[in-house]
Amino acid sequence: MSRLATTGEVLQLIRSGEALTRADIGRVTGLSRPAVALRVSELLGRGLIVEDAEGPSTGGRPPVRLRFNAAGGVVPVASLGASRTQIAICDLAGDVLLRTDLDIDVEEGPDVVLPLLMDTWEKLLDGQAPVVGVGLGVPATVEFAAGRTESARVMASWTGVVIPPIIAERFPVRVLVDNDVNVIAMGEHRVVYASELDDLLFVKISTRIGAGVISGGSILRGALGAAGEIGHIPVRDGGGVLCRCGNLDCVDSVASGTAILRDLRAKGREVLTMADVTALVRAGDAETMAVVRQAGRWLGEVISGAVNLLNPAVVVLGGDIAEMFQPLVSGVREVIYQRSTQLATRSLRIERSTLGPGAGLTGCALMVLDHVLSADAVDAAGG
Ligand SMILES: [Zn+2]
């Protein structure tokens, strides 16, 4: 390092495991022993690191090992869904410590939902370790820097709402809000794939269809935060279905959970929920299988376009529908390999979500931790 490493930079070395002892820090940064001691004692004093007595012995007195203190604070997080909201308290490693799910209709609006959310966090926290930041995933396009929801997919009453200042009245810390699929993509990437690849496309197939893009290791948001809105790309031969966005044959209008239920009802099947559809698939109902497989092909058509554009190393299919239907996932696979360029698919993997429904909570916590534990933020807070 050409200039003196700061306390925040020393924390990054310990967090990443690059430096385990004071001697390591000196070697990596070139800092003098007193300078290392000063930064380490500041981090110890702030509870960001702890000392472990037993280090790897090299003969004589074993060196004291330094470890990032995941228990040094907590991050309240929530992943808002159309009808169900997951709420949790995470530690500074992003692991879920406490969790509860609430059946709230988000259409009740921010005036009802946000206070309920904050009450639930307070109950879970019960006066625990310091809150270092708050993270939320919402089913809407989010102007990330401001935390403002735009063109909400399912929550019209939230359009234009700037969430962070409302939360900060009760939790006066950094509050970050992002699109629900973006935070799921971040969680899935960091926990499952970060050690092996940097480019991932996550497609959530549920009541609605959305995608999150990890490119070069970071979330791709686009100019206004609308990147990954794959649901409103039209398919060929969709039959002229009018989408709620006003266009025809968007993949969301022909292949989402909502569309599958509508098409089966039109064919005389009595299906209320996706669980009813699952039952028909299991029973081998040919017409239901055909509808589900066709939905998979339409999804594959749109995803193959995204694969050509983005060249991800892995496409991860998540959401309750991807989890339920092997025929749908097979349809998606088949069309992606047919339609995408050879180069883009040479080593492409197509996987089902590993983390499942909890990915959004972990993703929310990591989004916050990347900010509040960055070298700049740590130095500014210590200043
Ligand atoms: Zn549309």
CSV table of C-alpha atoms and ligand atoms in Angstrom, one decimal:
chain,number,residue,atom,x,y,z
A,1,MET,CA,0.0,0.0,0.0
A,2,SER,CA,1.5,3.3,-1.0
A,3,ARG,CA,-0.1,5.3,1.9
A,4,LEU,CA,-0.7,4.3,5.4
A,5,ALA,CA,-3.6,1.8,5.8
A,6,THR,CA,-6.5,3.1,7.8
A,7,THR,CA,-8.4,1.4,10.7
A,8,GLY,CA,-11.2,0.6,8.2
A,9,GLU,CA,-8.8,-1.1,5.8
A,10,VAL,CA,-7.3,-3.1,8.6
A,11,LEU,CA,-10.8,-4.3,9.5
A,12,GLN,CA,-11.3,-5.5,5.9
A,13,LEU,CA,-8.2,-7.6,6.1
A,14,ILE,CA,-9.4,-9.3,9.3
A,15,ARG,CA,-13.0,-9.7,8.0
A,16,SER,CA,-11.8,-11.3,4.7
A,17,GLY,CA,-9.3,-13.6,6.6
A,18,GLU,CA,-6.3,-12.1,4.8
A,19,ALA,CA,-4.8,-11.1,8.2
A,20,LEU,CA,-5.2,-13.2,11.3
A,21,THR,CA,-2.6,-11.7,13.6
A,22,ARG,CA,-1.0,-8.3,14.3
A,23,ALA,CA,2.1,-9.6,12.5
A,24,ASP,CA,0.0,-10.4,9.4
A,25,ILE,CA,-1.4,-6.9,9.4
A,26,GLY,CA,2.1,-5.4,9.6
A,27,ARG,CA,3.3,-7.7,6.7
A,28,VAL,CA,0.4,-6.9,4.4
A,29,THR,CA,0.1,-3.1,5.1
A,30,GLY,CA,3.7,-2.2,5.9
A,31,LEU,CA,2.5,-0.4,9.0
A,32,SER,CA,4.9,-0.1,12.0
A,33,ARG,CA,4.1,-2.2,15.1
A,34,PRO,CA,2.8,0.8,17.1
A,35,ALA,CA,0.6,1.9,14.1
A,36,VAL,CA,-0.8,-1.7,13.9
A,37,ALA,CA,-1.4,-1.7,17.7
A,38,LEU,CA,-3.2,1.6,17.5
A,39,ARG,CA,-5.7,0.5,14.8
A,40,VAL,CA,-6.2,-2.9,16.4
A,41,SER,CA,-7.0,-1.4,19.8
A,42,GLU,CA,-9.5,1.0,18.2
A,43,LEU,CA,-11.3,-1.9,16.5
A,44,LEU,CA,-11.3,-3.9,19.8
A,45,GLY,CA,-12.6,-0.9,21.6
A,46,ARG,CA,-15.5,-0.5,19.1
A,47,GLY,CA,-16.3,-4.2,19.4
A,48,LEU,CA,-15.7,-4.9,15.7
A,49,ILE,CA,-13.1,-7.5,16.4
A,50,VAL,CA,-12.2,-9.9,19.2
A,51,GLU,CA,-9.0,-11.6,20.3
A,52,ASP,CA,-8.8,-15.4,20.4
A,53,ALA,CA,-6.1,-16.7,22.8
A,54,GLU,CA,-5.2,-19.8,20.9
A,55,GLY,CA,-3.6,-19.1,17.6
A,56,PRO,CA,-1.6,-21.5,15.4
A,57,SER,CA,1.5,-22.3,17.4
A,58,THR,CA,4.9,-21.7,15.8
A,59,GLY,CA,6.8,-22.7,18.9
A,60,GLY,CA,7.0,-20.5,22.0
A,61,ARG,CA,4.0,-18.3,22.9
A,62,PRO,CA,1.3,-18.7,20.3
A,63,PRO,CA,0.3,-15.4,18.6
A,64,VAL,CA,-3.0,-13.8,19.6
A,65,ARG,CA,-5.5,-14.4,16.8
A,66,LEU,CA,-7.8,-11.6,15.7
A,67,ARG,CA,-11.3,-12.4,14.5
A,68,PHE,CA,-14.1,-10.3,13.1
A,69,ASN,CA,-16.9,-10.0,15.8
A,70,ALA,CA,-20.1,-11.1,14.0
A,71,ALA,CA,-21.9,-10.7,17.4
A,72,GLY,CA,-20.8,-7.0,17.7
A,73,GLY,CA,-24.1,-5.7,16.4
A,74,VAL,CA,-27.4,-6.7,14.6
A,75,VAL,CA,-29.2,-5.8,11.4
A,76,PRO,CA,-33.1,-5.9,11.4
A,77,VAL,CA,-34.2,-7.0,7.9
A,78,ALA,CA,-37.5,-7.7,6.1
A,79,SER,CA,-38.5,-9.1,2.8
A,80,LEU,CA,-41.9,-7.8,1.9
A,81,GLY,CA,-44.1,-10.0,-0.3
A,82,ALA,CA,-47.6,-9.5,-1.7
A,83,SER,CA,-49.3,-11.4,1.0
A,84,ARG,CA,-46.5,-12.6,3.3
A,85,THR,CA,-43.6,-10.7,4.9
A,86,GLN,CA,-40.5,-12.3,6.3
A,87,ILE,CA,-38.9,-10.4,9.2
A,88,ALA,CA,-35.6,-11.2,10.9
A,89,ILE,CA,-32.7,-10.0,13.0
A,90,CYS,CA,-29.3,-10.9,11.4
A,91,ASP,CA,-25.8,-10.7,12.9
A,92,LEU,CA,-22.8,-8.9,11.3
A,93,ALA,CA,-22.0,-12.0,9.3
A,94,GLY,CA,-25.5,-11.8,7.7
A,95,ASP,CA,-26.7,-15.0,9.4
A,96,VAL,CA,-30.3,-15.0,10.6
A,97,LEU,CA,-30.5,-15.0,14.4
A,98,LEU,CA,-34.3,-14.6,14.9
A,99,ARG,CA,-37.1,-14.8,12.4
A,100,THR,CA,-40.8,-14.5,12.1
A,101,ASP,CA,-43.2,-14.4,9.2
A,102,LEU,CA,-46.3,-12.1,9.2
A,103,ASP,CA,-49.3,-12.4,7.0
A,104,ILE,CA,-49.7,-8.7,6.1
A,105,ASP,CA,-51.4,-7.5,2.9
A,106,VAL,CA,-48.9,-4.9,1.6
A,107,GLU,CA,-51.8,-3.2,-0.1
A,108,GLU,CA,-52.7,-1.8,3.3
A,109,GLY,CA,-50.0,0.7,2.5
A,110,PRO,CA,-46.9,2.0,4.2
A,111,ASP,CA,-48.8,3.7,7.0
A,112,VAL,CA,-50.0,0.4,8.3
A,113,VAL,CA,-47.2,-2.0,7.2
A,114,LEU,CA,-44.1,0.0,8.2
A,115,PRO,CA,-45.1,0.6,11.9
A,116,LEU,CA,-46.1,-3.1,12.2
A,117,LEU,CA,-42.7,-4.1,10.8
A,118,MET,CA,-40.9,-1.8,13.3
A,119,ASP,CA,-43.0,-3.1,16.2
A,120,THR,CA,-42.0,-6.7,15.2
A,121,TRP,CA,-38.3,-5.8,15.0
A,122,GLU,CA,-38.5,-4.2,18.5
A,123,LYS,CA,-40.1,-7.3,19.9
A,124,LEU,CA,-37.5,-9.6,18.4
A,125,LEU,CA,-34.6,-7.3,19.4
A,126,ASP,CA,-35.7,-7.0,23.0
A,127,GLY,CA,-32.9,-4.5,23.7
A,128,GLN,CA,-30.1,-6.7,22.1
A,129,ALA,CA,-26.7,-5.6,20.7
A,130,PRO,CA,-26.5,-2.3,18.8
A,131,VAL,CA,-28.4,-2.0,15.6
A,132,VAL,CA,-25.9,-1.0,12.9
A,133,GLY,CA,-28.3,-0.7,9.9
A,134,VAL,CA,-31.7,-1.8,8.5
A,135,GLY,CA,-32.4,-3.6,5.2
A,136,LEU,CA,-35.6,-4.1,3.2
A,137,GLY,CA,-36.5,-5.9,0.1
A,138,VAL,CA,-39.8,-4.7,-1.6
A,139,PRO,CA,-41.7,-6.1,-4.5
A,140,ALA,CA,-41.3,-2.9,-6.5
A,141,THR,CA,-38.7,-1.1,-8.7
A,142,VAL,CA,-36.6,0.9,-6.3
A,143,GLU,CA,-34.6,4.0,-6.9
A,144,PHE,CA,-31.8,2.6,-4.8
A,145,ALA,CA,-29.9,5.7,-3.7
A,146,ALA,CA,-33.0,7.4,-2.3
A,147,GLY,CA,-34.8,4.2,-1.2
A,148,ARG,CA,-37.9,5.4,-3.2
A,149,THR,CA,-40.3,2.8,-4.6
A,150,GLU,CA,-41.3,3.4,-8.2
A,151,SER,CA,-43.9,1.6,-10.4
A,152,ALA,CA,-44.7,-1.0,-7.7
A,153,ARG,CA,-45.5,-4.4,-9.2
A,154,VAL,CA,-48.0,-5.3,-6.6
A,155,MET,CA,-48.2,-2.4,-4.2
A,156,ALA,CA,-49.7,0.6,-5.9
A,157,SER,CA,-50.2,2.4,-2.6
A,158,TRP,CA,-46.4,2.5,-2.2
A,159,THR,CA,-45.5,4.2,-5.4
A,160,GLY,CA,-43.2,7.2,-4.8
A,161,VAL,CA,-42.8,6.4,-1.0
A,162,VAL,CA,-39.3,7.2,0.3
A,163,ILE,CA,-38.9,4.5,3.0
A,164,PRO,CA,-35.6,5.2,4.8
A,165,PRO,CA,-36.6,8.4,6.6
A,166,ILE,CA,-39.8,6.7,8.0
A,167,ILE,CA,-37.7,3.8,9.4
A,168,ALA,CA,-34.9,6.1,10.6
A,169,GLU,CA,-37.4,7.9,13.0
A,170,ARG,CA,-37.4,4.8,15.2
A,171,PHE,CA,-34.1,3.2,14.1
A,172,PRO,CA,-31.6,6.1,13.5
A,173,VAL,CA,-29.1,4.1,11.4
A,174,ARG,CA,-28.4,3.6,7.7
A,175,VAL,CA,-31.6,2.2,6.1
A,176,LEU,CA,-31.2,0.5,2.7
A,177,VAL,CA,-34.1,-0.6,0.4
A,178,ASP,CA,-33.9,-2.6,-2.8
A,179,ASN,CA,-36.0,-4.6,-5.1
A,180,ASP,CA,-37.0,-8.0,-3.6
A,181,VAL,CA,-35.5,-10.0,-6.4
A,182,ASN,CA,-32.2,-8.0,-6.3
A,183,VAL,CA,-31.7,-8.9,-2.6
A,184,ILE,CA,-32.5,-12.5,-3.3
A,185,ALA,CA,-30.0,-12.6,-6.1
A,186,MET,CA,-27.4,-11.0,-3.8
A,187,GLY,CA,-28.1,-13.6,-1.0
A,188,GLU,CA,-27.9,-16.5,-3.4
A,189,HIS,CA,-24.7,-15.3,-5.0
A,190,ARG,CA,-22.8,-14.5,-1.9
A,191,VAL,CA,-23.7,-17.5,0.1
A,192,VAL,CA,-23.7,-20.2,-2.6
A,193,TYR,CA,-21.6,-19.0,-5.6
A,194,ALA,CA,-19.3,-16.1,-4.7
A,195,SER,CA,-16.2,-18.3,-4.3
A,196,GLU,CA,-16.5,-19.7,-7.8
A,197,LEU,CA,-18.2,-17.2,-10.1
A,198,ASP,CA,-19.0,-13.5,-10.5
A,199,ASP,CA,-21.9,-13.5,-13.0
A,200,LEU,CA,-25.3,-14.8,-12.1
A,201,LEU,CA,-28.8,-14.3,-13.3
A,202,PHE,CA,-31.6,-15.1,-10.8
A,203,VAL,CA,-35.1,-15.5,-12.1
A,204,LYS,CA,-38.0,-15.5,-9.6
A,205,ILE,CA,-41.0,-17.4,-10.9
A,206,SER,CA,-43.9,-16.9,-8.6
A,207,THR,CA,-47.2,-14.9,-8.7
A,208,ARG,CA,-45.1,-12.6,-10.8
A,209,ILE,CA,-41.9,-13.0,-12.7
A,210,GLY,CA,-38.8,-10.9,-12.0
A,211,ALA,CA,-35.0,-11.2,-12.3
A,212,GLY,CA,-31.9,-9.9,-10.5
A,213,VAL,CA,-28.5,-9.7,-12.2
A,214,ILE,CA,-25.1,-10.0,-10.6
A,215,SER,CA,-22.5,-8.8,-13.0
A,216,GLY,CA,-18.8,-8.8,-12.1
A,217,GLY,CA,-19.7,-9.6,-8.5
A,218,SER,CA,-22.1,-6.7,-8.0
A,219,ILE,CA,-25.8,-6.2,-8.5
A,220,LEU,CA,-26.7,-4.5,-11.8
A,221,ARG,CA,-29.3,-1.8,-11.2
A,222,GLY,CA,-29.3,0.2,-14.3
A,223,ALA,CA,-29.9,3.9,-14.6
A,224,LEU,CA,-33.1,4.1,-12.5
A,225,GLY,CA,-33.0,0.7,-10.7
A,226,ALA,CA,-35.2,-1.0,-13.3
A,227,ALA,CA,-32.6,-3.5,-14.6
A,228,GLY,CA,-33.8,-7.1,-14.4
A,229,GLU,CA,-37.5,-6.4,-15.0
A,230,ILE,CA,-37.6,-9.4,-17.2
A,231,GLY,CA,-41.4,-9.9,-16.7
A,232,HIS,CA,-42.4,-7.4,-19.3
A,233,ILE,CA,-40.4,-8.8,-22.2
A,234,PRO,CA,-42.9,-10.2,-24.8
A,235,VAL,CA,-42.8,-13.8,-26.0
A,236,ARG,CA,-43.5,-15.0,-29.6
A,237,ASP,CA,-46.9,-16.7,-30.2
A,238,GLY,CA,-48.3,-15.7,-26.8
A,239,GLY,CA,-51.8,-15.5,-28.3
A,240,GLY,CA,-52.4,-11.8,-27.7
A,241,VAL,CA,-52.8,-11.7,-23.9
A,242,LEU,CA,-53.2,-8.1,-22.6
A,243,CYS,CA,-50.7,-7.5,-19.8
A,244,ARG,CA,-51.4,-5.2,-16.9
A,245,CYS,CA,-48.6,-2.9,-18.2
A,246,GLY,CA,-50.7,-2.3,-21.4
A,247,ASN,CA,-48.6,-4.4,-23.8
A,248,LEU,CA,-49.4,-7.8,-25.3
A,249,ASP,CA,-47.9,-11.2,-24.4
A,250,CYS,CA,-45.4,-10.1,-21.8
A,251,VAL,CA,-43.9,-13.3,-20.2
A,252,ASP,CA,-45.5,-12.2,-16.9
A,253,SER,CA,-48.9,-12.3,-18.6
A,254,VAL,CA,-48.5,-15.8,-20.1
A,255,ALA,CA,-46.1,-17.7,-17.8
A,256,SER,CA,-46.5,-16.4,-14.2
A,257,GLY,CA,-48.4,-18.2,-11.5
A,258,THR,CA,-51.3,-15.9,-12.1
A,259,ALA,CA,-51.3,-16.8,-15.8
A,260,ILE,CA,-51.1,-20.6,-15.1
A,261,LEU,CA,-54.1,-20.4,-12.8
A,262,ARG,CA,-56.1,-18.3,-15.3
A,263,ASP,CA,-55.3,-20.7,-18.2
A,264,LEU,CA,-56.3,-23.8,-16.2
A,265,ARG,CA,-59.5,-22.2,-15.1
A,266,ALA,CA,-60.3,-21.4,-18.7
A,267,LYS,CA,-59.9,-25.1,-19.4
A,268,GLY,CA,-62.4,-25.9,-16.7
A,269,ARG,CA,-60.0,-27.0,-14.0
A,270,GLU,CA,-61.0,-25.9,-10.5
A,271,VAL,CA,-57.7,-24.4,-9.2
A,272,LEU,CA,-57.6,-21.8,-6.5
A,273,THR,CA,-53.9,-21.9,-5.6
A,274,MET,CA,-50.6,-23.2,-7.0
A,275,ALA,CA,-51.0,-26.1,-4.6
A,276,ASP,CA,-54.0,-27.2,-6.6
A,277,VAL,CA,-52.0,-27.1,-9.7
A,278,THR,CA,-49.2,-29.2,-8.1
A,279,ALA,CA,-51.8,-31.8,-7.2
A,280,LEU,CA,-53.0,-32.0,-10.8
A,281,VAL,CA,-49.4,-32.3,-12.1
A,282,ARG,CA,-48.8,-35.1,-9.6
A,283,ALA,CA,-51.9,-36.9,-10.7
A,284,GLY,CA,-50.6,-36.7,-14.2
A,285,ASP,CA,-53.3,-34.5,-15.7
A,286,ALA,CA,-52.2,-34.1,-19.3
A,287,GLU,CA,-53.7,-30.7,-19.9
A,288,THR,CA,-52.2,-29.2,-16.7
A,289,MET,CA,-48.8,-30.6,-17.6
A,290,ALA,CA,-49.1,-29.1,-21.1
A,291,VAL,CA,-49.9,-25.6,-19.6
A,292,VAL,CA,-47.0,-25.8,-17.2
A,293,ARG,CA,-44.6,-27.0,-19.8
A,294,GLN,CA,-45.6,-24.2,-22.2
A,295,ALA,CA,-45.1,-21.7,-19.4
A,296,GLY,CA,-41.6,-23.1,-19.0
A,297,ARG,CA,-40.9,-22.7,-22.8
A,298,TRP,CA,-42.0,-19.1,-22.8
A,299,LEU,CA,-39.8,-18.4,-19.8
A,300,GLY,CA,-36.9,-20.1,-21.5
A,301,GLU,CA,-37.4,-17.9,-24.6
A,302,VAL,CA,-37.1,-14.7,-22.5
A,303,ILE,CA,-34.3,-16.0,-20.3
A,304,SER,CA,-32.3,-17.1,-23.4
A,305,GLY,CA,-32.4,-13.5,-24.6
A,306,ALA,CA,-31.0,-12.4,-21.3
A,307,VAL,CA,-28.3,-15.1,-21.4
A,308,ASN,CA,-27.2,-13.8,-24.8
A,309,LEU,CA,-27.0,-10.3,-23.5
A,310,LEU,CA,-25.4,-10.9,-20.1
A,311,ASN,CA,-23.4,-14.2,-20.5
A,312,PRO,CA,-24.0,-15.3,-16.9
A,313,ALA,CA,-22.0,-18.3,-15.5
A,314,VAL,CA,-25.2,-19.6,-13.8
A,315,VAL,CA,-28.9,-19.1,-14.2
A,316,VAL,CA,-30.7,-19.7,-10.9
A,317,LEU,CA,-34.4,-20.4,-10.9
A,318,GLY,CA,-36.2,-19.5,-7.7
A,319,GLY,CA,-39.7,-18.6,-6.4
A,320,ASP,CA,-42.3,-21.0,-5.3
A,321,ILE,CA,-43.3,-22.1,-8.8
A,322,ALA,CA,-39.7,-23.0,-9.8
A,323,GLU,CA,-39.5,-25.0,-6.6
A,324,MET,CA,-42.7,-26.9,-7.3
A,325,PHE,CA,-42.5,-27.8,-11.0
A,326,GLN,CA,-39.8,-30.0,-12.5
A,327,PRO,CA,-41.7,-30.0,-15.9
A,328,LEU,CA,-41.5,-26.1,-16.0
A,329,VAL,CA,-37.8,-26.1,-15.1
A,330,SER,CA,-37.2,-28.7,-17.9
A,331,GLY,CA,-39.0,-26.5,-20.4
A,332,VAL,CA,-36.9,-23.5,-19.4
A,333,ARG,CA,-33.7,-25.5,-19.8
A,334,GLU,CA,-34.6,-27.0,-23.1
A,335,VAL,CA,-35.3,-23.6,-24.7
A,336,ILE,CA,-32.3,-21.8,-23.3
A,337,TYR,CA,-29.9,-24.4,-24.8
A,338,GLN,CA,-31.8,-24.3,-28.1
A,339,ARG,CA,-32.0,-20.5,-28.4
A,340,SER,CA,-28.9,-19.1,-26.7
A,341,THR,CA,-25.6,-18.7,-28.6
A,342,GLN,CA,-23.1,-21.5,-28.3
A,343,LEU,CA,-20.5,-19.3,-26.6
A,344,ALA,CA,-23.0,-18.1,-24.0
A,345,THR,CA,-24.0,-21.6,-23.1
A,346,ARG,CA,-20.7,-23.4,-23.5
A,347,SER,CA,-20.3,-23.6,-19.7
A,348,LEU,CA,-23.6,-22.2,-18.6
A,349,ARG,CA,-25.2,-23.9,-15.5
A,350,ILE,CA,-28.9,-23.8,-14.8
A,351,GLU,CA,-29.7,-24.5,-11.2
A,352,ARG,CA,-32.7,-24.3,-8.8
A,353,SER,CA,-32.3,-21.9,-5.9
A,354,THR,CA,-30.3,-23.4,-3.0
A,355,LEU,CA,-31.3,-20.9,-0.3
A,356,GLY,CA,-35.0,-20.9,-1.1
A,357,PRO,CA,-37.3,-18.4,0.7
A,358,GLY,CA,-34.6,-17.3,3.2
A,359,ALA,CA,-32.3,-15.8,0.5
A,360,GLY,CA,-34.0,-12.4,0.6
A,361,LEU,CA,-33.3,-12.0,4.4
A,362,THR,CA,-29.6,-12.8,4.0
A,363,GLY,CA,-29.4,-10.6,0.9
A,364,CYS,CA,-30.9,-7.7,2.8
A,365,ALA,CA,-28.4,-8.1,5.7
A,366,LEU,CA,-25.4,-8.3,3.3
A,367,MET,CA,-26.6,-5.2,1.4
A,368,VAL,CA,-26.5,-3.3,4.7
A,369,LEU,CA,-23.2,-4.8,5.9
A,370,ASP,CA,-21.4,-4.0,2.6
A,371,HIS,CA,-22.2,-0.3,3.4
A,372,VAL,CA,-21.7,0.0,7.1
A,373,LEU,CA,-18.6,-2.2,7.4
A,374,SER,CA,-16.9,-0.7,4.3
A,375,ALA,CA,-13.5,0.8,5.1
A,376,ASP,CA,-14.8,4.3,4.4
A,377,ALA,CA,-17.8,3.9,6.6
A,378,VAL,CA,-15.8,2.5,9.5
A,379,ASP,CA,-13.2,5.3,9.2
A,380,ALA,CA,-15.9,8.0,9.1
A,381,ALA,CA,-17.7,6.5,12.1
A,382,GLY,CA,-14.5,6.4,14.1
A,383,GLY,CA,-13.4,9.9,13.0
B,1,ZN,ZN,-46.3,-6.3,-19.3
